[in-house]
Amino acid sequence: MKRAVYPGSFDPVTFGHLDVIRRASEMFDVLVVSVLNNKVKSPLFSVEERVKILKEATKDISNVEVDSFSGLLINYAAEKNIHVAVRGLRAITDFEYELQIAQTNRKLSEGALDTMFLTTSLEYAYLSSSSVKEIASFGGNISQCVPDFVAEMIYDKYQIRR
Ligand code: PNS
Protein backbone atom coordinates (compact mmCIF):
# COMPACT_ATOMS: atom_id res chain seq x y z
CA MET A 1 0.00 0.00 0.00
CA LYS A 2 1.48 3.31 -1.08
CA ARG A 3 0.76 5.91 1.57
CA ALA A 4 1.77 9.56 1.76
CA VAL A 5 1.29 12.43 4.15
CA TYR A 6 0.44 15.99 3.15
CA PRO A 7 1.38 18.09 6.17
CA GLY A 8 0.54 21.76 6.63
CA SER A 9 -1.07 24.47 8.69
CA PHE A 10 -4.24 24.54 6.53
CA ASP A 11 -5.50 27.67 8.32
CA PRO A 12 -7.80 27.24 6.49
CA VAL A 13 -7.63 24.93 3.48
CA THR A 14 -7.80 26.76 0.12
CA PHE A 15 -8.60 25.64 -3.43
CA GLY A 16 -4.80 25.52 -3.93
CA HIS A 17 -4.44 22.91 -1.17
CA LEU A 18 -7.49 21.03 -2.45
CA ASP A 19 -5.96 20.89 -5.92
CA VAL A 20 -2.79 19.31 -4.47
CA ILE A 21 -4.87 16.92 -2.32
CA ARG A 22 -6.93 15.74 -5.28
CA ARG A 23 -3.92 15.18 -7.53
CA ALA A 24 -1.84 13.48 -4.82
CA SER A 25 -4.78 11.24 -3.87
CA GLU A 26 -4.64 9.84 -7.41
CA MET A 27 -0.98 8.87 -6.96
CA PHE A 28 -1.21 7.02 -3.65
CA ASP A 29 -3.51 4.38 -2.16
CA VAL A 30 -3.96 6.53 0.94
CA LEU A 31 -3.20 10.21 1.42
CA VAL A 32 -3.13 11.41 5.02
CA VAL A 33 -3.69 15.17 5.19
CA SER A 34 -2.34 16.20 8.55
CA VAL A 35 -2.71 19.53 10.33
CA LEU A 36 0.33 20.72 12.28
CA ASN A 37 -0.52 21.62 15.85
CA ASN A 38 1.94 24.49 16.05
CA LYS A 39 1.93 26.23 19.43
CA VAL A 40 4.06 29.11 18.12
CA LYS A 41 1.71 30.41 15.43
CA SER A 42 -1.60 31.99 16.43
CA PRO A 43 -4.03 30.50 13.94
CA LEU A 44 -7.48 31.75 13.00
CA PHE A 45 -8.96 28.25 13.36
CA SER A 46 -8.19 25.71 16.08
CA VAL A 47 -6.66 22.40 15.05
CA GLU A 48 -10.03 20.73 15.65
CA GLU A 49 -11.77 23.25 13.39
CA ARG A 50 -9.16 22.84 10.67
CA VAL A 51 -9.49 19.05 10.81
CA LYS A 52 -13.28 19.35 10.59
CA ILE A 53 -13.04 21.75 7.63
CA LEU A 54 -10.61 19.44 5.82
CA LYS A 55 -12.84 16.41 6.42
CA GLU A 56 -15.83 18.23 4.95
CA ALA A 57 -13.84 19.61 1.99
CA THR A 58 -12.39 16.18 1.11
CA LYS A 59 -15.41 14.01 1.88
CA ASP A 60 -15.77 13.07 -1.80
CA ILE A 61 -12.24 11.66 -2.04
CA SER A 62 -12.43 8.19 -0.55
CA ASN A 63 -8.72 7.56 0.00
CA VAL A 64 -8.03 10.78 1.91
CA GLU A 65 -7.71 10.63 5.70
CA VAL A 66 -7.52 13.76 7.83
CA ASP A 67 -5.45 13.87 11.00
CA SER A 68 -3.30 16.23 13.08
CA PHE A 69 0.17 16.03 14.54
CA SER A 70 2.54 17.79 16.91
CA GLY A 71 6.31 17.80 16.92
CA LEU A 72 8.54 16.64 14.12
CA LEU A 73 7.03 15.43 10.88
CA ILE A 74 9.63 12.65 10.59
CA ASN A 75 8.48 11.14 13.91
CA TYR A 76 4.83 11.36 12.95
CA ALA A 77 5.51 9.78 9.55
CA ALA A 78 7.56 6.98 11.16
CA GLU A 79 4.70 6.21 13.59
CA LYS A 80 2.34 5.93 10.64
CA ASN A 81 4.85 3.98 8.56
CA ILE A 82 4.73 6.65 5.84
CA HIS A 83 7.80 7.41 3.73
CA VAL A 84 6.62 10.16 1.40
CA ALA A 85 5.57 13.71 2.26
CA VAL A 86 3.69 15.73 -0.36
CA ARG A 87 4.01 19.50 -0.64
CA GLY A 88 2.73 22.01 -3.17
CA LEU A 89 5.00 24.53 -4.88
CA ARG A 90 3.37 27.71 -6.09
CA ALA A 91 6.37 29.69 -7.27
CA ILE A 92 10.12 29.93 -7.04
CA THR A 93 9.67 31.87 -3.78
CA ASP A 94 8.32 28.70 -2.13
CA PHE A 95 11.20 26.64 -3.38
CA GLU A 96 14.05 27.67 -1.05
CA TYR A 97 11.94 27.17 2.06
CA GLU A 98 10.53 23.86 0.84
CA LEU A 99 13.92 22.59 -0.30
CA GLN A 100 15.38 23.26 3.14
CA ILE A 101 12.53 21.44 4.91
CA ALA A 102 12.69 18.51 2.50
CA GLN A 103 16.44 18.14 2.85
CA THR A 104 16.27 18.48 6.64
CA ASN A 105 13.59 15.81 6.84
CA ARG A 106 15.54 13.45 4.60
CA LYS A 107 18.72 13.93 6.62
CA LEU A 108 17.02 13.72 10.04
CA SER A 109 15.09 10.61 9.08
CA GLU A 110 18.21 8.99 7.57
CA GLY A 111 16.45 8.69 4.25
CA ALA A 112 13.19 7.31 5.63
CA LEU A 113 11.12 10.36 4.66
CA ASP A 114 11.35 11.79 1.16
CA THR A 115 9.35 14.73 -0.19
CA MET A 116 7.40 14.86 -3.41
CA PHE A 117 6.49 18.27 -4.82
CA LEU A 118 3.46 19.01 -6.93
CA THR A 119 3.42 22.32 -8.75
CA THR A 120 0.20 24.12 -7.98
CA SER A 121 -2.15 24.56 -10.92
CA LEU A 122 -1.63 28.00 -12.45
CA GLU A 123 -5.13 29.17 -11.57
CA TYR A 124 -4.29 28.78 -7.86
CA ALA A 125 -0.66 29.90 -7.95
CA TYR A 126 -1.52 33.27 -6.36
CA LEU A 127 -3.44 31.76 -3.44
CA SER A 128 -2.35 31.56 0.17
CA SER A 129 -4.28 31.07 3.40
CA SER A 130 -2.80 34.33 4.71
CA SER A 131 -3.98 36.43 1.78
CA VAL A 132 -7.43 34.80 1.90
CA LYS A 133 -7.73 35.74 5.58
CA GLU A 134 -6.57 39.29 4.92
CA ILE A 135 -9.03 39.78 2.06
CA ALA A 136 -11.87 38.34 4.17
CA SER A 137 -10.98 40.47 7.19
CA PHE A 138 -11.66 43.56 5.05
CA GLY A 139 -14.89 42.11 3.71
CA GLY A 140 -13.44 41.22 0.29
CA ASN A 141 -14.67 38.44 -1.95
CA ILE A 142 -12.96 35.06 -1.34
CA SER A 143 -15.39 32.91 -3.29
CA GLN A 144 -12.68 31.98 -5.81
CA CYS A 145 -10.24 31.02 -3.06
CA VAL A 146 -12.05 28.62 -0.72
CA PRO A 147 -15.24 26.50 -0.71
CA ASP A 148 -18.38 28.47 0.22
CA PHE A 149 -18.78 26.88 3.65
CA VAL A 150 -15.17 27.80 4.48
CA ALA A 151 -15.72 31.38 3.31
CA GLU A 152 -18.73 31.64 5.67
CA MET A 153 -16.63 30.34 8.57
CA ILE A 154 -13.86 32.87 7.86
CA TYR A 155 -16.28 35.81 7.65
CA ASP A 156 -17.86 34.63 10.92
CA LYS A 157 -14.47 34.68 12.64
CA TYR A 158 -13.99 38.30 11.57
CA GLN A 159 -17.64 39.09 12.33
CA ILE A 160 -18.10 40.26 8.75
CA ARG A 161 -21.64 40.24 7.37
CA ARG A 162 -21.88 40.04 3.61
O1 PNS B 1 1.44 24.97 5.71
P1 PNS B 1 2.81 25.27 6.25
O2 PNS B 1 2.71 26.10 7.51
O3 PNS B 1 3.72 25.88 5.22
O4 PNS B 1 3.44 23.84 6.65
C1 PNS B 1 4.74 23.72 7.22
C2 PNS B 1 4.99 22.28 7.74
C3 PNS B 1 3.85 21.84 8.62
C4 PNS B 1 5.14 21.35 6.58
C5 PNS B 1 6.34 22.30 8.53
O5 PNS B 1 6.37 23.42 9.35
C6 PNS B 1 6.51 21.05 9.39
O6 PNS B 1 6.56 19.94 8.91
N1 PNS B 1 6.59 21.27 10.72
C7 PNS B 1 6.72 20.20 11.69
C8 PNS B 1 8.00 20.35 12.49
C9 PNS B 1 9.16 19.71 11.74
O7 PNS B 1 9.13 18.54 11.40
N2 PNS B 1 10.22 20.50 11.47
C10 PNS B 1 11.40 20.00 10.81
C11 PNS B 1 11.50 20.44 9.37
S1 PNS B 1 12.29 22.02 9.31
PDB file of C-alpha atoms and ligand atoms in Angstrom:
ATOM      1  CA  MET A   1       0.000   0.000   0.000  1.00  0.00           C
ATOM      2  CA  LYS A   2       1.479   3.313  -1.075  1.00  0.00           C
ATOM      3  CA  ARG A   3       0.760   5.913   1.574  1.00  0.00           C
ATOM      4  CA  ALA A   4       1.771   9.558   1.755  1.00  0.00           C
ATOM      5  CA  VAL A   5       1.292  12.431   4.152  1.00  0.00           C
ATOM      6  CA  TYR A   6       0.443  15.992   3.146  1.00  0.00           C
ATOM      7  CA  PRO A   7       1.381  18.093   6.168  1.00  0.00           C
ATOM      8  CA  GLY A   8       0.543  21.761   6.627  1.00  0.00           C
ATOM      9  CA  SER A   9      -1.073  24.469   8.687  1.00  0.00           C
ATOM     10  CA  PHE A  10      -4.238  24.537   6.532  1.00  0.00           C
ATOM     11  CA  ASP A  11      -5.500  27.671   8.322  1.00  0.00           C
ATOM     12  CA  PRO A  12      -7.797  27.243   6.491  1.00  0.00           C
ATOM     13  CA  VAL A  13      -7.628  24.929   3.477  1.00  0.00           C
ATOM     14  CA  THR A  14      -7.805  26.765   0.122  1.00  0.00           C
ATOM     15  CA  PHE A  15      -8.600  25.644  -3.429  1.00  0.00           C
ATOM     16  CA  GLY A  16      -4.805  25.522  -3.930  1.00  0.00           C
ATOM     17  CA  HIS A  17      -4.438  22.914  -1.169  1.00  0.00           C
ATOM     18  CA  LEU A  18      -7.486  21.026  -2.447  1.00  0.00           C
ATOM     19  CA  ASP A  19      -5.962  20.889  -5.919  1.00  0.00           C
ATOM     20  CA  VAL A  20      -2.792  19.313  -4.475  1.00  0.00           C
ATOM     21  CA  ILE A  21      -4.875  16.922  -2.320  1.00  0.00           C
ATOM     22  CA  ARG A  22      -6.930  15.743  -5.281  1.00  0.00           C
ATOM     23  CA  ARG A  23      -3.921  15.176  -7.525  1.00  0.00           C
ATOM     24  CA  ALA A  24      -1.836  13.476  -4.819  1.00  0.00           C
ATOM     25  CA  SER A  25      -4.778  11.236  -3.875  1.00  0.00           C
ATOM     26  CA  GLU A  26      -4.639   9.839  -7.405  1.00  0.00           C
ATOM     27  CA  MET A  27      -0.982   8.873  -6.960  1.00  0.00           C
ATOM     28  CA  PHE A  28      -1.215   7.018  -3.647  1.00  0.00           C
ATOM     29  CA  ASP A  29      -3.508   4.378  -2.159  1.00  0.00           C
ATOM     30  CA  VAL A  30      -3.956   6.530   0.941  1.00  0.00           C
ATOM     31  CA  LEU A  31      -3.204  10.214   1.418  1.00  0.00           C
ATOM     32  CA  VAL A  32      -3.131  11.413   5.020  1.00  0.00           C
ATOM     33  CA  VAL A  33      -3.692  15.167   5.187  1.00  0.00           C
ATOM     34  CA  SER A  34      -2.339  16.200   8.548  1.00  0.00           C
ATOM     35  CA  VAL A  35      -2.714  19.530  10.335  1.00  0.00           C
ATOM     36  CA  LEU A  36       0.327  20.720  12.275  1.00  0.00           C
ATOM     37  CA  ASN A  37      -0.523  21.622  15.849  1.00  0.00           C
ATOM     38  CA  ASN A  38       1.941  24.491  16.049  1.00  0.00           C
ATOM     39  CA  LYS A  39       1.928  26.235  19.425  1.00  0.00           C
ATOM     40  CA  VAL A  40       4.062  29.113  18.116  1.00  0.00           C
ATOM     41  CA  LYS A  41       1.711  30.413  15.426  1.00  0.00           C
ATOM     42  CA  SER A  42      -1.601  31.993  16.427  1.00  0.00           C
ATOM     43  CA  PRO A  43      -4.028  30.498  13.939  1.00  0.00           C
ATOM     44  CA  LEU A  44      -7.484  31.748  12.997  1.00  0.00           C
ATOM     45  CA  PHE A  45      -8.959  28.249  13.355  1.00  0.00           C
ATOM     46  CA  SER A  46      -8.189  25.710  16.075  1.00  0.00           C
ATOM     47  CA  VAL A  47      -6.661  22.402  15.046  1.00  0.00           C
ATOM     48  CA  GLU A  48     -10.031  20.728  15.652  1.00  0.00           C
ATOM     49  CA  GLU A  49     -11.767  23.254  13.393  1.00  0.00           C
ATOM     50  CA  ARG A  50      -9.158  22.839  10.671  1.00  0.00           C
ATOM     51  CA  VAL A  51      -9.492  19.046  10.808  1.00  0.00           C
ATOM     52  CA  LYS A  52     -13.283  19.355  10.589  1.00  0.00           C
ATOM     53  CA  ILE A  53     -13.043  21.747   7.625  1.00  0.00           C
ATOM     54  CA  LEU A  54     -10.610  19.436   5.823  1.00  0.00           C
ATOM     55  CA  LYS A  55     -12.843  16.413   6.419  1.00  0.00           C
ATOM     56  CA  GLU A  56     -15.833  18.227   4.946  1.00  0.00           C
ATOM     57  CA  ALA A  57     -13.840  19.605   1.992  1.00  0.00           C
ATOM     58  CA  THR A  58     -12.390  16.177   1.106  1.00  0.00           C
ATOM     59  CA  LYS A  59     -15.409  14.007   1.883  1.00  0.00           C
ATOM     60  CA  ASP A  60     -15.772  13.066  -1.796  1.00  0.00           C
ATOM     61  CA  ILE A  61     -12.240  11.663  -2.038  1.00  0.00           C
ATOM     62  CA  SER A  62     -12.433   8.189  -0.546  1.00  0.00           C
ATOM     63  CA  ASN A  63      -8.716   7.557  -0.004  1.00  0.00           C
ATOM     64  CA  VAL A  64      -8.034  10.778   1.912  1.00  0.00           C
ATOM     65  CA  GLU A  65      -7.712  10.625   5.703  1.00  0.00           C
ATOM     66  CA  VAL A  66      -7.520  13.756   7.832  1.00  0.00           C
ATOM     67  CA  ASP A  67      -5.450  13.866  10.999  1.00  0.00           C
ATOM     68  CA  SER A  68      -3.300  16.234  13.078  1.00  0.00           C
ATOM     69  CA  PHE A  69       0.173  16.033  14.543  1.00  0.00           C
ATOM     70  CA  SER A  70       2.542  17.794  16.912  1.00  0.00           C
ATOM     71  CA  GLY A  71       6.311  17.805  16.918  1.00  0.00           C
ATOM     72  CA  LEU A  72       8.541  16.641  14.121  1.00  0.00           C
ATOM     73  CA  LEU A  73       7.031  15.435  10.880  1.00  0.00           C
ATOM     74  CA  ILE A  74       9.627  12.653  10.590  1.00  0.00           C
ATOM     75  CA  ASN A  75       8.484  11.144  13.913  1.00  0.00           C
ATOM     76  CA  TYR A  76       4.826  11.357  12.952  1.00  0.00           C
ATOM     77  CA  ALA A  77       5.508   9.777   9.552  1.00  0.00           C
ATOM     78  CA  ALA A  78       7.558   6.979  11.162  1.00  0.00           C
ATOM     79  CA  GLU A  79       4.696   6.214  13.589  1.00  0.00           C
ATOM     80  CA  LYS A  80       2.340   5.929  10.636  1.00  0.00           C
ATOM     81  CA  ASN A  81       4.852   3.977   8.560  1.00  0.00           C
ATOM     82  CA  ILE A  82       4.734   6.647   5.835  1.00  0.00           C
ATOM     83  CA  HIS A  83       7.804   7.405   3.727  1.00  0.00           C
ATOM     84  CA  VAL A  84       6.615  10.165   1.404  1.00  0.00           C
ATOM     85  CA  ALA A  85       5.568  13.711   2.255  1.00  0.00           C
ATOM     86  CA  VAL A  86       3.694  15.725  -0.356  1.00  0.00           C
ATOM     87  CA  ARG A  87       4.008  19.498  -0.639  1.00  0.00           C
ATOM     88  CA  GLY A  88       2.735  22.010  -3.173  1.00  0.00           C
ATOM     89  CA  LEU A  89       5.001  24.527  -4.882  1.00  0.00           C
ATOM     90  CA  ARG A  90       3.369  27.711  -6.092  1.00  0.00           C
ATOM     91  CA  ALA A  91       6.372  29.690  -7.265  1.00  0.00           C
ATOM     92  CA  ILE A  92      10.122  29.931  -7.037  1.00  0.00           C
ATOM     93  CA  THR A  93       9.671  31.868  -3.780  1.00  0.00           C
ATOM     94  CA  ASP A  94       8.317  28.697  -2.132  1.00  0.00           C
ATOM     95  CA  PHE A  95      11.201  26.640  -3.383  1.00  0.00           C
ATOM     96  CA  GLU A  96      14.045  27.666  -1.054  1.00  0.00           C
ATOM     97  CA  TYR A  97      11.935  27.170   2.058  1.00  0.00           C
ATOM     98  CA  GLU A  98      10.530  23.860   0.838  1.00  0.00           C
ATOM     99  CA  LEU A  99      13.921  22.591  -0.304  1.00  0.00           C
ATOM    100  CA  GLN A 100      15.375  23.262   3.139  1.00  0.00           C
ATOM    101  CA  ILE A 101      12.532  21.441   4.915  1.00  0.00           C
ATOM    102  CA  ALA A 102      12.690  18.511   2.501  1.00  0.00           C
ATOM    103  CA  GLN A 103      16.444  18.140   2.850  1.00  0.00           C
ATOM    104  CA  THR A 104      16.266  18.485   6.638  1.00  0.00           C
ATOM    105  CA  ASN A 105      13.587  15.808   6.839  1.00  0.00           C
ATOM    106  CA  ARG A 106      15.538  13.448   4.603  1.00  0.00           C
ATOM    107  CA  LYS A 107      18.722  13.930   6.618  1.00  0.00           C
ATOM    108  CA  LEU A 108      17.024  13.725  10.044  1.00  0.00           C
ATOM    109  CA  SER A 109      15.088  10.612   9.082  1.00  0.00           C
ATOM    110  CA  GLU A 110      18.210   8.994   7.574  1.00  0.00           C
ATOM    111  CA  GLY A 111      16.449   8.690   4.250  1.00  0.00           C
ATOM    112  CA  ALA A 112      13.191   7.311   5.632  1.00  0.00           C
ATOM    113  CA  LEU A 113      11.119  10.358   4.662  1.00  0.00           C
ATOM    114  CA  ASP A 114      11.346  11.790   1.164  1.00  0.00           C
ATOM    115  CA  THR A 115       9.346  14.729  -0.186  1.00  0.00           C
ATOM    116  CA  MET A 116       7.396  14.862  -3.410  1.00  0.00           C
ATOM    117  CA  PHE A 117       6.488  18.269  -4.820  1.00  0.00           C
ATOM    118  CA  LEU A 118       3.464  19.014  -6.928  1.00  0.00           C
ATOM    119  CA  THR A 119       3.422  22.317  -8.745  1.00  0.00           C
ATOM    120  CA  THR A 120       0.195  24.116  -7.976  1.00  0.00           C
ATOM    121  CA  SER A 121      -2.147  24.557 -10.916  1.00  0.00           C
ATOM    122  CA  LEU A 122      -1.630  28.004 -12.450  1.00  0.00           C
ATOM    123  CA  GLU A 123      -5.126  29.173 -11.571  1.00  0.00           C
ATOM    124  CA  TYR A 124      -4.289  28.778  -7.863  1.00  0.00           C
ATOM    125  CA  ALA A 125      -0.656  29.901  -7.948  1.00  0.00           C
ATOM    126  CA  TYR A 126      -1.518  33.268  -6.358  1.00  0.00           C
ATOM    127  CA  LEU A 127      -3.441  31.762  -3.442  1.00  0.00           C
ATOM    128  CA  SER A 128      -2.351  31.563   0.171  1.00  0.00           C
ATOM    129  CA  SER A 129      -4.282  31.066   3.398  1.00  0.00           C
ATOM    130  CA  SER A 130      -2.803  34.331   4.712  1.00  0.00           C
ATOM    131  CA  SER A 131      -3.985  36.430   1.779  1.00  0.00           C
ATOM    132  CA  VAL A 132      -7.432  34.796   1.904  1.00  0.00           C
ATOM    133  CA  LYS A 133      -7.730  35.741   5.577  1.00  0.00           C
ATOM    134  CA  GLU A 134      -6.573  39.289   4.923  1.00  0.00           C
ATOM    135  CA  ILE A 135      -9.035  39.779   2.057  1.00  0.00           C
ATOM    136  CA  ALA A 136     -11.871  38.337   4.172  1.00  0.00           C
ATOM    137  CA  SER A 137     -10.981  40.471   7.193  1.00  0.00           C
ATOM    138  CA  PHE A 138     -11.656  43.564   5.051  1.00  0.00           C
ATOM    139  CA  GLY A 139     -14.887  42.111   3.707  1.00  0.00           C
ATOM    140  CA  GLY A 140     -13.437  41.221   0.290  1.00  0.00           C
ATOM    141  CA  ASN A 141     -14.674  38.439  -1.950  1.00  0.00           C
ATOM    142  CA  ILE A 142     -12.958  35.064  -1.340  1.00  0.00           C
ATOM    143  CA  SER A 143     -15.391  32.907  -3.295  1.00  0.00           C
ATOM    144  CA  GLN A 144     -12.681  31.981  -5.809  1.00  0.00           C
ATOM    145  CA  CYS A 145     -10.244  31.023  -3.058  1.00  0.00           C
ATOM    146  CA  VAL A 146     -12.050  28.625  -0.720  1.00  0.00           C
ATOM    147  CA  PRO A 147     -15.236  26.501  -0.713  1.00  0.00           C
ATOM    148  CA  ASP A 148     -18.377  28.472   0.221  1.00  0.00           C
ATOM    149  CA  PHE A 149     -18.776  26.878   3.647  1.00  0.00           C
ATOM    150  CA  VAL A 150     -15.169  27.800   4.485  1.00  0.00           C
ATOM    151  CA  ALA A 151     -15.722  31.379   3.312  1.00  0.00           C
ATOM    152  CA  GLU A 152     -18.728  31.637   5.666  1.00  0.00           C
ATOM    153  CA  MET A 153     -16.635  30.340   8.568  1.00  0.00           C
ATOM    154  CA  ILE A 154     -13.863  32.871   7.864  1.00  0.00           C
ATOM    155  CA  TYR A 155     -16.277  35.807   7.650  1.00  0.00           C
ATOM    156  CA  ASP A 156     -17.856  34.626  10.924  1.00  0.00           C
ATOM    157  CA  LYS A 157     -14.465  34.684  12.639  1.00  0.00           C
ATOM    158  CA  TYR A 158     -13.988  38.300  11.568  1.00  0.00           C
ATOM    159  CA  GLN A 159     -17.636  39.086  12.330  1.00  0.00           C
ATOM    160  CA  ILE A 160     -18.104  40.261   8.753  1.00  0.00           C
ATOM    161  CA  ARG A 161     -21.639  40.241   7.367  1.00  0.00           C
ATOM    162  CA  ARG A 162     -21.881  40.044   3.610  1.00  0.00           C
TER     163      ARG A 162
HETATM  164  O1  PNS B   1       1.438  24.969   5.709  1.00  0.00           O
HETATM  165  P1  PNS B   1       2.810  25.266   6.251  1.00  0.00           P
HETATM  166  O2  PNS B   1       2.707  26.104   7.515  1.00  0.00           O
HETATM  167  O3  PNS B   1       3.718  25.883   5.220  1.00  0.00           O
HETATM  168  O4  PNS B   1       3.441  23.841   6.653  1.00  0.00           O
HETATM  169  C1  PNS B   1       4.735  23.722   7.221  1.00  0.00           C
HETATM  170  C2  PNS B   1       4.993  22.284   7.743  1.00  0.00           C
HETATM  171  C3  PNS B   1       3.850  21.836   8.621  1.00  0.00           C
HETATM  172  C4  PNS B   1       5.140  21.350   6.578  1.00  0.00           C
HETATM  173  C5  PNS B   1       6.343  22.301   8.526  1.00  0.00           C
HETATM  174  O5  PNS B   1       6.373  23.421   9.354  1.00  0.00           O
HETATM  175  C6  PNS B   1       6.507  21.052   9.390  1.00  0.00           C
HETATM  176  O6  PNS B   1       6.560  19.935   8.911  1.00  0.00           O
HETATM  177  N1  PNS B   1       6.587  21.271  10.716  1.00  0.00           N
HETATM  178  C7  PNS B   1       6.716  20.202  11.692  1.00  0.00           C
HETATM  179  C8  PNS B   1       8.000  20.350  12.486  1.00  0.00           C
HETATM  180  C9  PNS B   1       9.156  19.712  11.735  1.00  0.00           C
HETATM  181  O7  PNS B   1       9.133  18.542  11.398  1.00  0.00           O
HETATM  182  N2  PNS B   1      10.216  20.501  11.472  1.00  0.00           N
HETATM  183  C10 PNS B   1      11.400  20.000  10.809  1.00  0.00           C
HETATM  184  C11 PNS B   1      11.499  20.438   9.367  1.00  0.00           C
HETATM  185  S1  PNS B   1      12.288  22.020   9.312  1.00  0.00           S
END
